[in-house]
Tab-separated table of C-alpha atoms in Angstrom:
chain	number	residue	atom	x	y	z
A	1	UNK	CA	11.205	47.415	150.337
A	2	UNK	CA	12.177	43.715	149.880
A	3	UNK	CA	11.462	44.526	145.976
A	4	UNK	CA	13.591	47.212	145.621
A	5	UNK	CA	16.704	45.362	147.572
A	6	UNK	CA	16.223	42.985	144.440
A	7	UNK	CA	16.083	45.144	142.302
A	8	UNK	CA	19.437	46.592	143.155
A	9	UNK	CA	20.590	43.021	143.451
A	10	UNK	CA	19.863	42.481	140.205
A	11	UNK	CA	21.384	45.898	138.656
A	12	UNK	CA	24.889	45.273	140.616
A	13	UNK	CA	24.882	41.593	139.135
A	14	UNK	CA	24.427	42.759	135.646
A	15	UNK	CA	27.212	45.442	136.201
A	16	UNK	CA	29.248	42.646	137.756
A	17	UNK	CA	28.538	40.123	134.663
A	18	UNK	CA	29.361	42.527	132.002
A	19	UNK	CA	32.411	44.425	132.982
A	20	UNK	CA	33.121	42.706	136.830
A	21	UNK	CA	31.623	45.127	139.146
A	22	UNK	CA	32.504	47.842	135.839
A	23	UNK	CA	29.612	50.307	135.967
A	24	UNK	CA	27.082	49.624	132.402
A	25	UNK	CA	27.660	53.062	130.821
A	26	UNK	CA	31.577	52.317	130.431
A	27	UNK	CA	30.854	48.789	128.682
A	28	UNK	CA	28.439	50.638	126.217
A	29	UNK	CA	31.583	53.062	125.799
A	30	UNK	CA	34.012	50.324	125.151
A	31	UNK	CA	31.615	48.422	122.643
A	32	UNK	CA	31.247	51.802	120.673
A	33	UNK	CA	34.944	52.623	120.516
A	34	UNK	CA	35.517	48.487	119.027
A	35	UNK	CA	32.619	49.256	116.702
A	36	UNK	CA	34.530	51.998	115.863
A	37	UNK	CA	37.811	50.374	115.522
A	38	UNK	CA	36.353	47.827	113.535
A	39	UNK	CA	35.040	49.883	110.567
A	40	UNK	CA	37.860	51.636	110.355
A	41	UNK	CA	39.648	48.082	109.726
A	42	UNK	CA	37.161	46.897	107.451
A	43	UNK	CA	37.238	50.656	106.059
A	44	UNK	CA	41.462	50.499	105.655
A	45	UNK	CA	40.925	46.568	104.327
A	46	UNK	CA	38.337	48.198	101.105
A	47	UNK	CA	40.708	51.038	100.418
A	48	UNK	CA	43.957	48.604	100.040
A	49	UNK	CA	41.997	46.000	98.007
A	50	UNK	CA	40.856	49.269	95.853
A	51	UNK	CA	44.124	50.371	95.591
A	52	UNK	CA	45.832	46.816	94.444
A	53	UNK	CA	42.463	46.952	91.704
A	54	UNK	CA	43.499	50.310	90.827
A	55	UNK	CA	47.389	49.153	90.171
A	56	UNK	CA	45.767	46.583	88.460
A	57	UNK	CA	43.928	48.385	86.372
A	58	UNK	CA	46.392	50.879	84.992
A	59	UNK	CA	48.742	47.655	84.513
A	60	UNK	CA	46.063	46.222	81.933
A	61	UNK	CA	45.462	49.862	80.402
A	62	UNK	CA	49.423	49.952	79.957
A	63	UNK	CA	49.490	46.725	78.502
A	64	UNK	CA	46.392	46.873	75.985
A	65	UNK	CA	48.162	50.201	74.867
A	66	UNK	CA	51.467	48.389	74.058
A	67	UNK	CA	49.242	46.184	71.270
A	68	UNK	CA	48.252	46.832	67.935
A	69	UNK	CA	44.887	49.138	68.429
A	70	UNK	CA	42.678	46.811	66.192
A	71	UNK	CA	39.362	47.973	65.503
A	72	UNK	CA	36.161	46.636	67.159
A	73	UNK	CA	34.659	46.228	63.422
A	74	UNK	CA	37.634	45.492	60.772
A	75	UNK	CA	38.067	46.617	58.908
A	76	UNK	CA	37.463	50.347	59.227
A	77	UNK	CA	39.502	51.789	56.488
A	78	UNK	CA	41.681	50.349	53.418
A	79	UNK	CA	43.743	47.508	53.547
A	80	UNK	CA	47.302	47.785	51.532
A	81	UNK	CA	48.027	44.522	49.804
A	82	UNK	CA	52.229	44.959	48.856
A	83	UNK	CA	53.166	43.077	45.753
A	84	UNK	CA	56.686	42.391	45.262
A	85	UNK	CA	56.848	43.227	41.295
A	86	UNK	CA	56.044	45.798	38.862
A	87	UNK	CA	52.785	46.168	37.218
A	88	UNK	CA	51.990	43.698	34.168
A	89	UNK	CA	53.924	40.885	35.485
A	90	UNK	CA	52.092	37.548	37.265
A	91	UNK	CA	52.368	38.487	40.674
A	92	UNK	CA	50.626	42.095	39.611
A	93	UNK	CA	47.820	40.420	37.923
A	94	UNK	CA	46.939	38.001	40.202
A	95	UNK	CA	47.525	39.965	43.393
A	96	UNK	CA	45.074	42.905	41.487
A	97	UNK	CA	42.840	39.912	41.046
A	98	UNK	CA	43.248	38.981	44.651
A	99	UNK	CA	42.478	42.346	45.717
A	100	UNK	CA	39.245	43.243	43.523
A	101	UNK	CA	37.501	40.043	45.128
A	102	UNK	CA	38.880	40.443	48.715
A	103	UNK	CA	37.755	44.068	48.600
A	104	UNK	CA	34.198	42.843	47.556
A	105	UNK	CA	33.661	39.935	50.122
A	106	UNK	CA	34.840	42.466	53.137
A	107	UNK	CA	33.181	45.401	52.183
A	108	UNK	CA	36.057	47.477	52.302
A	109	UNK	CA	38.934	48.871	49.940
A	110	UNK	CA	41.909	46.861	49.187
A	111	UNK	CA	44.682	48.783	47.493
A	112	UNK	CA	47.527	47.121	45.819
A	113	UNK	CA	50.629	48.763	46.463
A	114	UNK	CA	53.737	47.725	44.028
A	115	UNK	CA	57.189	47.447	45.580
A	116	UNK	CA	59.623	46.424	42.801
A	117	UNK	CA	63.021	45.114	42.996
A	118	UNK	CA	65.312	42.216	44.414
A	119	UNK	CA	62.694	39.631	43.643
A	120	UNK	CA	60.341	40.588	46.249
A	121	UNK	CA	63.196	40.964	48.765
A	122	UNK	CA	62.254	44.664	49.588
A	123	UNK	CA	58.192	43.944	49.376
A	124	UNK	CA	58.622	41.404	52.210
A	125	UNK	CA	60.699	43.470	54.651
A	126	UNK	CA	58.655	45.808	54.201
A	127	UNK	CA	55.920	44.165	55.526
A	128	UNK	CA	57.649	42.060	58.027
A	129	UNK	CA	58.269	45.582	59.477
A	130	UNK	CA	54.525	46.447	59.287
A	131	UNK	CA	52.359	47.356	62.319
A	132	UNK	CA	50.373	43.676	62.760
A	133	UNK	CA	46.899	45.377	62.891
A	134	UNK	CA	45.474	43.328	59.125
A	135	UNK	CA	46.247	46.873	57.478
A	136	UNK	CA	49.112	45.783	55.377
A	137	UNK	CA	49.183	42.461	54.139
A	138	UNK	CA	51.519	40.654	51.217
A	139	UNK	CA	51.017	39.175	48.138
A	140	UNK	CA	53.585	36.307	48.347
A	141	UNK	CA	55.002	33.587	46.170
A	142	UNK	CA	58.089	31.247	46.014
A	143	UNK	CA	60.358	33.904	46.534
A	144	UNK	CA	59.178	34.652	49.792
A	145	UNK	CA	61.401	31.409	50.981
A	146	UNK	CA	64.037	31.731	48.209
A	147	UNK	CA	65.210	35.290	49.174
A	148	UNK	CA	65.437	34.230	52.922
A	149	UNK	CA	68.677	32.104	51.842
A	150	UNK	CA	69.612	33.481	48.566
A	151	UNK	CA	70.339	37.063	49.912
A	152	UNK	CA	73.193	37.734	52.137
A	153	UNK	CA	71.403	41.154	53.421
A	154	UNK	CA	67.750	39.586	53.615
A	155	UNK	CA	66.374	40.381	57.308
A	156	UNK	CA	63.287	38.002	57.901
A	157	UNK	CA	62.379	34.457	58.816
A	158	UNK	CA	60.220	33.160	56.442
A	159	UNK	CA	58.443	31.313	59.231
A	160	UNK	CA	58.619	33.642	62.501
A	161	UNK	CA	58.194	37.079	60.998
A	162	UNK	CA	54.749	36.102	59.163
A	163	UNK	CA	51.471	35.078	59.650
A	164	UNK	CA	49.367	32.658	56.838
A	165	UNK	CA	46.347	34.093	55.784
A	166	UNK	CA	45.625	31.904	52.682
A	167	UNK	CA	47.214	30.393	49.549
A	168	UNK	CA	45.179	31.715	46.853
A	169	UNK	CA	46.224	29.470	43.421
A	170	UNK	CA	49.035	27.707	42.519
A	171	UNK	CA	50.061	27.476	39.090
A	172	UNK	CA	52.920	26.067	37.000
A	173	UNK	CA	55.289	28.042	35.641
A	174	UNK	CA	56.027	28.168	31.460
A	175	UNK	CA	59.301	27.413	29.505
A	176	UNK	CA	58.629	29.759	26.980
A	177	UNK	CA	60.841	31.321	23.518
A	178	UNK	CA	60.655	33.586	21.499
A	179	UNK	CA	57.961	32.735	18.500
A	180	UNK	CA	60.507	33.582	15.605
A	181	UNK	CA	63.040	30.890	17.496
A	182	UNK	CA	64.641	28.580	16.090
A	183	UNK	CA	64.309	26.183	19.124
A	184	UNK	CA	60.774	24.354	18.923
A	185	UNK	CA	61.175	21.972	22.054
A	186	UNK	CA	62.977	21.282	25.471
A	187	UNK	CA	65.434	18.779	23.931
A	188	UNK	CA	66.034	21.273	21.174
A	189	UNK	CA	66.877	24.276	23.691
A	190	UNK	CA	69.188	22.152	26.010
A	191	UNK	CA	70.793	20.758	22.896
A	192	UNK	CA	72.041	23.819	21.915
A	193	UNK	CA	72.603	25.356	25.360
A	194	UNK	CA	75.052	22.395	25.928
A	195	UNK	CA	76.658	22.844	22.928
A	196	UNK	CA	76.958	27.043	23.423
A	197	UNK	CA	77.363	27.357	26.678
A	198	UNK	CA	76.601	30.895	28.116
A	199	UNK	CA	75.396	31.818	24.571
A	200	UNK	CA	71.732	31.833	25.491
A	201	UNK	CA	70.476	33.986	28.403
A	202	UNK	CA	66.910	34.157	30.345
A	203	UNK	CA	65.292	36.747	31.699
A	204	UNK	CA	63.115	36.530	35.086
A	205	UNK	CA	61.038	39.112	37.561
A	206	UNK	CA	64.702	39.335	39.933
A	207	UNK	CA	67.338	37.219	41.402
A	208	UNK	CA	65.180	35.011	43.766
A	209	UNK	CA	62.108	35.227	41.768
A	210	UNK	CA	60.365	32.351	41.044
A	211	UNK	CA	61.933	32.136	37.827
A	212	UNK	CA	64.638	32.911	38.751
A	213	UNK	CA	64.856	29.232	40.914
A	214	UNK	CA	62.975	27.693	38.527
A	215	UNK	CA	65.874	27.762	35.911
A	216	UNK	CA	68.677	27.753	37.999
A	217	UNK	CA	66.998	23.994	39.003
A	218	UNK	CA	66.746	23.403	35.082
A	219	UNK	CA	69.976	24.560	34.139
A	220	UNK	CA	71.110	22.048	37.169
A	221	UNK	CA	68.605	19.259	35.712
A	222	UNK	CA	69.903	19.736	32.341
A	223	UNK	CA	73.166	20.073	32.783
A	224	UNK	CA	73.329	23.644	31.027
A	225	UNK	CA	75.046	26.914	31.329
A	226	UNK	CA	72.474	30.199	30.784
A	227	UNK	CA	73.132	33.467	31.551
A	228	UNK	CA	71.046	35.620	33.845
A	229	UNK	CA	69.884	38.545	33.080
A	230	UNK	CA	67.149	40.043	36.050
A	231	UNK	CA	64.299	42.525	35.669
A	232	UNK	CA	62.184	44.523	38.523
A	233	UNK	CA	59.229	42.214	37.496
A	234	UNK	CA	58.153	39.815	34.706
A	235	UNK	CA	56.130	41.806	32.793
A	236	UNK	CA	59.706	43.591	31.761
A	237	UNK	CA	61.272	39.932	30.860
A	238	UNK	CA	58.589	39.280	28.715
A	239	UNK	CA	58.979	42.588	26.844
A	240	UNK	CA	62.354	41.763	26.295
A	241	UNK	CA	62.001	37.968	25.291
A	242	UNK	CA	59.403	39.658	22.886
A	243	UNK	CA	61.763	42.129	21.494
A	244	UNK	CA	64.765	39.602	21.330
A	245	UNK	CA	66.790	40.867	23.932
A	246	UNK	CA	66.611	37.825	25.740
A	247	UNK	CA	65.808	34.314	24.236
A	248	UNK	CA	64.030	32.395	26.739
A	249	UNK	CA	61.953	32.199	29.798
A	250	UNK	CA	60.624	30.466	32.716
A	251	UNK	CA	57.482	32.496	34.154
A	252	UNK	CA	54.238	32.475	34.982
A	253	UNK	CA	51.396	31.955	32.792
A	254	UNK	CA	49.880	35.240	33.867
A	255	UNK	CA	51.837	37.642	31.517
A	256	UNK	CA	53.290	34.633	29.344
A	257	UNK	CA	50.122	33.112	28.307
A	258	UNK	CA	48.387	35.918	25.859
A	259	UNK	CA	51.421	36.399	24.372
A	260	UNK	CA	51.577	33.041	23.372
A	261	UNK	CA	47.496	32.956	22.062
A	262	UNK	CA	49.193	36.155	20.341
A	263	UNK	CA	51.651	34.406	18.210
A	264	UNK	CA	54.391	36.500	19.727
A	265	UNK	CA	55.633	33.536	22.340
A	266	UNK	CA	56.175	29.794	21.803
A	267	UNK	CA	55.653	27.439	24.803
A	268	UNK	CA	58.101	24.921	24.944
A	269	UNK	CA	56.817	23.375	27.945
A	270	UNK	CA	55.306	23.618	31.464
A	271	UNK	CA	56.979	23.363	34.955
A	272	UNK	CA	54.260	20.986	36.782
A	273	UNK	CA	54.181	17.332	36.753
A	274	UNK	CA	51.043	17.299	35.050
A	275	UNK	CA	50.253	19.282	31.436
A	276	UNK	CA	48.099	22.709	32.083
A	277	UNK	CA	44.894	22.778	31.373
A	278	UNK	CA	45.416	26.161	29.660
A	279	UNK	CA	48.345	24.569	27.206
A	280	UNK	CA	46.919	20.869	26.966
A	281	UNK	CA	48.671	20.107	23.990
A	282	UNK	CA	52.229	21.242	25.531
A	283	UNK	CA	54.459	18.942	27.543
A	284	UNK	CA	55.871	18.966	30.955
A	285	UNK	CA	59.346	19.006	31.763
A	286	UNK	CA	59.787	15.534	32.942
A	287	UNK	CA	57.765	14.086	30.341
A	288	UNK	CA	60.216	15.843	27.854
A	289	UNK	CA	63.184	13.701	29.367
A	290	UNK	CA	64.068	15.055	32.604
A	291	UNK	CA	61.865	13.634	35.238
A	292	UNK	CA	63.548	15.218	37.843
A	293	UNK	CA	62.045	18.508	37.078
A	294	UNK	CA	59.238	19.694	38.999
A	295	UNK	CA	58.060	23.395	40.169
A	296	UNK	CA	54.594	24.675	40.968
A	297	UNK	CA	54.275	27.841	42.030
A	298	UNK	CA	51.982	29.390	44.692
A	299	UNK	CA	50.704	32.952	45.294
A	300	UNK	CA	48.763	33.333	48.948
A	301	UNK	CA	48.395	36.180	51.707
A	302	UNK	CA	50.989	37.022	54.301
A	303	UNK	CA	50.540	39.154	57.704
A	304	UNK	CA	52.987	40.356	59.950
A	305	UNK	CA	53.754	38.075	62.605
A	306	UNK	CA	51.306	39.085	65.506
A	307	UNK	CA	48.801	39.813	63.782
A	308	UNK	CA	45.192	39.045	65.702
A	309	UNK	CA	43.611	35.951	65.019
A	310	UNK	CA	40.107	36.863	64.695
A	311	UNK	CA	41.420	39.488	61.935
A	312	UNK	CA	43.098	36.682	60.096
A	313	UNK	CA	39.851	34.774	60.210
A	314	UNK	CA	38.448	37.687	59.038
A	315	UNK	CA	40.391	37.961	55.523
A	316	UNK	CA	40.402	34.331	55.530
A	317	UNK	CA	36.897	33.923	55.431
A	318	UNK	CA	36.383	36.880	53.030
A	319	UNK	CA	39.157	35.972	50.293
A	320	UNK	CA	37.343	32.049	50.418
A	321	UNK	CA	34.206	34.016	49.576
A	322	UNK	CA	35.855	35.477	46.762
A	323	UNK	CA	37.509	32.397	45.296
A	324	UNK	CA	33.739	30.782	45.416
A	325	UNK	CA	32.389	33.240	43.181
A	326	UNK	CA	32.184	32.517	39.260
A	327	UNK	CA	33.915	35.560	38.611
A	328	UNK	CA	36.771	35.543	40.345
A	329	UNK	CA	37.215	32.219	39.494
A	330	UNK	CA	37.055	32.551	35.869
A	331	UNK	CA	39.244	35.381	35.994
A	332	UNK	CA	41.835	33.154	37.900
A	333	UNK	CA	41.369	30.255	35.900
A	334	UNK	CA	42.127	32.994	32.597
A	335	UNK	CA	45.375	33.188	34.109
A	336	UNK	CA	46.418	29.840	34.108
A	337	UNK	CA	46.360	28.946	38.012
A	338	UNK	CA	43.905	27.095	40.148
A	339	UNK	CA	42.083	28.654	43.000
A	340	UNK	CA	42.971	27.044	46.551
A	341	UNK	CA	41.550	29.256	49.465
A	342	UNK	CA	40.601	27.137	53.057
A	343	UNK	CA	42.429	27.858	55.864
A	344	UNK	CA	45.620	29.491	56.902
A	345	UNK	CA	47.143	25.972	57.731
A	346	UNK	CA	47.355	25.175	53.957
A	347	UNK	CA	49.685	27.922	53.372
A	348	UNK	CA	51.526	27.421	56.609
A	349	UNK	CA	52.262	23.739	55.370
A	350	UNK	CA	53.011	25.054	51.816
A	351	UNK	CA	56.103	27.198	52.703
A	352	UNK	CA	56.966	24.534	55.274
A	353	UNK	CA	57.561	22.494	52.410
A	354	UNK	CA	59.361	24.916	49.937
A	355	UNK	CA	61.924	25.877	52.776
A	356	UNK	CA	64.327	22.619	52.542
A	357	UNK	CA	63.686	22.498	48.829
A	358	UNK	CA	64.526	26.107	47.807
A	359	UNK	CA	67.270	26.311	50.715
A	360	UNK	CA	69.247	23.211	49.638
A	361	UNK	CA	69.148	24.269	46.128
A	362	UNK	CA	70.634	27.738	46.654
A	363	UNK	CA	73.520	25.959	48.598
A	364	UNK	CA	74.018	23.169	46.169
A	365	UNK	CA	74.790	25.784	43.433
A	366	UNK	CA	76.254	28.425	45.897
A	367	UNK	CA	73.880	31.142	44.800
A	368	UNK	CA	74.023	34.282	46.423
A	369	UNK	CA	72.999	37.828	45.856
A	370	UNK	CA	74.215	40.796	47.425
């Protein structure tokens, strides 16, 4: 008997601990209905953080689908390489050289794709308007910076609207006649320049072509008055300085140099400040009494601005294979320029350079094209 009145002692205590005199079965109710309560918070807490991933998620899918879709393995199909200037002329040859051993060293096609006219103007807006995916590139030179100040209608920054890939050679340029000319050196040709002013004219690949500059700055050095007369390319000058339509040149050695191992140009000098190894026994400019003169000109690889980085390492790394190889090389080194290749920073640093020097000469003579 005593037993049992403890027993119930003890039962009412319990009930009395636990809910204050509240019978057992309703606390087991209550602690259910929190459980309850509780995994429904923690339930409503997983579904919000899901959703915010969710938002998240579609955010970064949005965003990855405003981008250039670049390919996992690049490249997956041909690459376009625009050159400014019609076939046969030095940008042609070189940038067909360019392409032959960049196609090689990346394993894919690499098809040049001539836009002719306004001395590269139209080649280069065309690309700055490119998607930036490493599917178009340019072939660039000189002009690249020249056009950017010389033409009123130009639409690109030389700087912002391009990437450097890599400067492939660099070259000088060749002050060339005709071979049946009468003129048979630099002091000869400004001689009689001075004294016939306008009488003489010179042909180059456009206004803002590399030649283009290249005599304006002599005809400033010199103190001379030549007309201009501009082609869609230099191959077409060349023809015509051939023919006698024209009587002299400034161009690259690419389409000027066979024709003078042919007998059909003379070289009256070079453009560098040192004599080319290709024409050792012809003078440069500045030796030949101006000293002022100087012009080397550059050919590299341009990329619309945006372009991925790993992509640009990509042709980087493949056009430096190509320069290492005796082939391409030799083929360059045919042509009269010097292969360059490492990294995109030369380049970069290169048309840094040629901006304040190209720009301040096209507003020291007031040249402009329309």
């Amino acid at each position: 008997m005593r037993a049992g009145v403890q027993a119930m002692h003890w039962h009412a205590a319990a009930d009395y601990s636990l809910g204050r005199g509240a019978p057992l079965h309703r606390h087991a109710a209550s602690a259910a209905a929190y459980n309850r309560d509780a995994d429904l918070a923690m339930a409503s807490k997983a579904l919000y953080a899901m959703s915010i991933l969710l938002r998240a998620s579609v955010f970064v899918v949005l965003a990855l689908a405003a981008l250039p879709v670049v390919s996992q393995i690049y490249p997956d199909r041909p690459i376009r390489l625009i050159v400014g200037f019609a076939p046969g002329g030095a940008a042609d040859i070189l940038g067909r050289i360019t392409a032959q051993g960049l196609s090689e060293a990346i394993g894919q096609q690499v098809v040049v794709d001539n836009r002719p006219g306004a001395g590269a103007l139209i080649a280069t807006e065309i690309a700055a308007r490119a998607t930036p995916d490493g599917y178009t590139l340019v072939f660039t030179s000189p002009p690249h910076v020249i056009n950017a100040t010389l033409y009123r209608k130009a639409k690109y920054d030389p700087i912002k609207d391009f990437d450097p890939v890599i400067q492939v050679v660099a070259t000088a340029l060749i002050l060339s006649v005709n071979a049946g000319s009468p003129l048979k050196s630099v002091n000869e040709l400004v001689r009689y320049a001075r004294s016939n002013p306008d009488k003489l004219s010179y042909g180059s690949g456009g206004s803002g072509a590399s030649g283009h500059l290249a005599m304006e700055l002599f005809k400033s050095v010199t103190g001379t008055k030549i007309v201009h007369v501009p082609y869609k390319g230099t191959g077409p000058a060349i023809t015509d300085l051939i023919g006698g339509q024209i009587q002299t040149t400034i161009a690259s050695a690419a389409p000027t140099l066979p024709q003078i191992n042919a007998g059909k140009l003379r070289a009256l000098a070079v453009t560098s400040n040192k004599r080319s190894l290709a024409l050792p026994d012809v003078p440069t400019i500045a030796e030949s009494g101006f000293p002022a003169y100087e012009v080397t000109q550059w050919f590299g690889i341009l990329a619309p601005a945006g372009a991925p980085k790993t992509v640009i390492g990509r042709i980087n790394t493949a056009m430096n294979v190509a320069l290492g190889k005796k082939a391409v090389r030799e083929r360059f080194l045919a042509s009269s320029t010097e292969p360059v290749g490492r990294g995109p920073e030369v380049l970069r640093a290169v048309i840094a350079q040629e901006v304040p020097k190209w720009t301040t000469l096209v507003h020291s003579l007031d040249l402009k094209v329309d």
